[in-house]
C-alpha positions in Angstrom: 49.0 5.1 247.9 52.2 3.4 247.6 53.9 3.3 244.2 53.4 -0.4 242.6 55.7 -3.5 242.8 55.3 -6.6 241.6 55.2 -8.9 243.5 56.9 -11.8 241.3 59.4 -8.9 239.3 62.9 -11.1 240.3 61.1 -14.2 238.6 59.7 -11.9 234.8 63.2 -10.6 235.0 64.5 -14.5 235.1 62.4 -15.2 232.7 63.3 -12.8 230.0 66.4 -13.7 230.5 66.3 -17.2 229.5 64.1 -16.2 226.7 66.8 -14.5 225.1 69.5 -17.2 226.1 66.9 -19.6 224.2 66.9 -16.6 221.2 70.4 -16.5 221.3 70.8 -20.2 220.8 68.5 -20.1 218.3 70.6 -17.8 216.3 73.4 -20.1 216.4 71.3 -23.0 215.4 69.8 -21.3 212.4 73.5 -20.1 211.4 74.9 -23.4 211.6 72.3 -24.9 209.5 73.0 -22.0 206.8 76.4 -22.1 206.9 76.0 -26.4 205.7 73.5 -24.6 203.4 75.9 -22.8 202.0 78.4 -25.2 201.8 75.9 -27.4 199.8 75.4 -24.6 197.3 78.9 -24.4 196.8 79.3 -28.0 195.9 76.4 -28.0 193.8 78.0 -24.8 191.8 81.4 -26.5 191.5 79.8 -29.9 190.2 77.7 -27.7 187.4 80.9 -26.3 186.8 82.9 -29.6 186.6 80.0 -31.3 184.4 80.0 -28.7 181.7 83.7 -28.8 181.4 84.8 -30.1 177.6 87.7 -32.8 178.9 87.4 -34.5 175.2 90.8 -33.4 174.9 92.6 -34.3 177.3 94.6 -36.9 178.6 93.6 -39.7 180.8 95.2 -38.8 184.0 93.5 -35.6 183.7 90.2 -37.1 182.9 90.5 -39.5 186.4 91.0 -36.3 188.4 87.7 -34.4 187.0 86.4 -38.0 187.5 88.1 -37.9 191.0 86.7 -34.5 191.8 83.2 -35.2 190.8 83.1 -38.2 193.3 84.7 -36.2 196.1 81.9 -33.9 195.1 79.4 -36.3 195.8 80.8 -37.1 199.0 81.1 -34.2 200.5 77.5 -33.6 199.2 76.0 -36.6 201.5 77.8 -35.8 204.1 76.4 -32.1 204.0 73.3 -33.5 203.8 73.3 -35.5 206.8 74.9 -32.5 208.9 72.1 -30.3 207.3 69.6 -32.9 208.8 71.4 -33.3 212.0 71.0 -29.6 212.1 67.5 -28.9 211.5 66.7 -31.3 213.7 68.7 -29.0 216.6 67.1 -25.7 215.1 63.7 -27.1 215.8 64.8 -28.1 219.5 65.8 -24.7 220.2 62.9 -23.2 218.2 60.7 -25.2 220.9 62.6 -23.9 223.6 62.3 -20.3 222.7 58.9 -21.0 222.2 58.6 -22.3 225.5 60.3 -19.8 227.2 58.2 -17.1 225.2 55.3 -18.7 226.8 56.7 -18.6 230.3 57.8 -14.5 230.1 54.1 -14.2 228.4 52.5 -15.7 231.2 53.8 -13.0 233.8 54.1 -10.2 231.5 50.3 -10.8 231.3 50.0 -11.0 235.1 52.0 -7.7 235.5 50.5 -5.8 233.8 46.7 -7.1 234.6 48.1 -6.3 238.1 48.7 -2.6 236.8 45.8 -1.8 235.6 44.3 -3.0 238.9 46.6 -0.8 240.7 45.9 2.2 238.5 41.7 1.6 239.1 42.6 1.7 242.1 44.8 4.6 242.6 42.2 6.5 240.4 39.5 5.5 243.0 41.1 6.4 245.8 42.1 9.8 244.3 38.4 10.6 243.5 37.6 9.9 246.8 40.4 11.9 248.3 38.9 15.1 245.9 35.0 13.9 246.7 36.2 14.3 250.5 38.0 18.0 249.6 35.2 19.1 247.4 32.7 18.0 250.1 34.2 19.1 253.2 34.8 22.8 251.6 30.9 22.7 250.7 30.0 21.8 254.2 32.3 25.1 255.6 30.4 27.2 253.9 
């Protein structure tokens, strides 16, 4: 019997392959949105710091820069937020490609290997027959 192929091989390996271009990208989405997380947390820990700073004595120029700071804060706070939306909305893009691409590989993996364990049935079957005939014919010599 001859050893199995399948039949559609060049398209499963295409198909894995995009799979993990689609995880890759994935990856990048879900770092990007992090990194703006991270970002956030860092403004939110420098504001916390800014608020609880005593400025009662200081003079006014100084108190305008904290007050400065804490706007600038607040700022860059929106606009984090907005990227961080602008962000998720791209991770959940590429998480639907992945999963679509999933889908795809899962599709022929399945076929493959129901197409195996077809082949093996009948590679088993023919090698029964092949000893039935062996075990046979040596009875019937006899």
């Amino acid at each position: 019997m001859k050893k199995f192929v399948f039949s559609m091989e060049k398209i499963l390996d295409l198909r894995e392959y995009e799979e993990k271009q689609a995880q890759i990208e994935l990856g990048k989405a879900i770092a990007d949105a992090e990194k703006i997380r991270q970002q956030l947390n860092f403004v939110a820990i420098e504001k916390a710091k800014m608020l609880s700073m005593d400025i009662s004595g200081t003079s006014i120029n100084e108190r305008l820069v904290h007050e400065n700071y804490l706007v600038r804060l607040d700022r860059q706070k929106e606009v984090l937020l907005e990227e961080l939306a602008a962000a998720e909305l791209i991770v959940e893009e590429k998480r639907a490609v992945f999963a679509e691409a999933l889908k795809k590989r899962k599709v022929l993996s399945n076929l493959k290997e129901k197409q195996l364990q077809q082949y093996k049935k009948e590679k088993q079957l023919e090698e029964d027959n092949i000893v039935d005939d062996i075990v046979t014919s040596r009875f019937k010599s006899k």
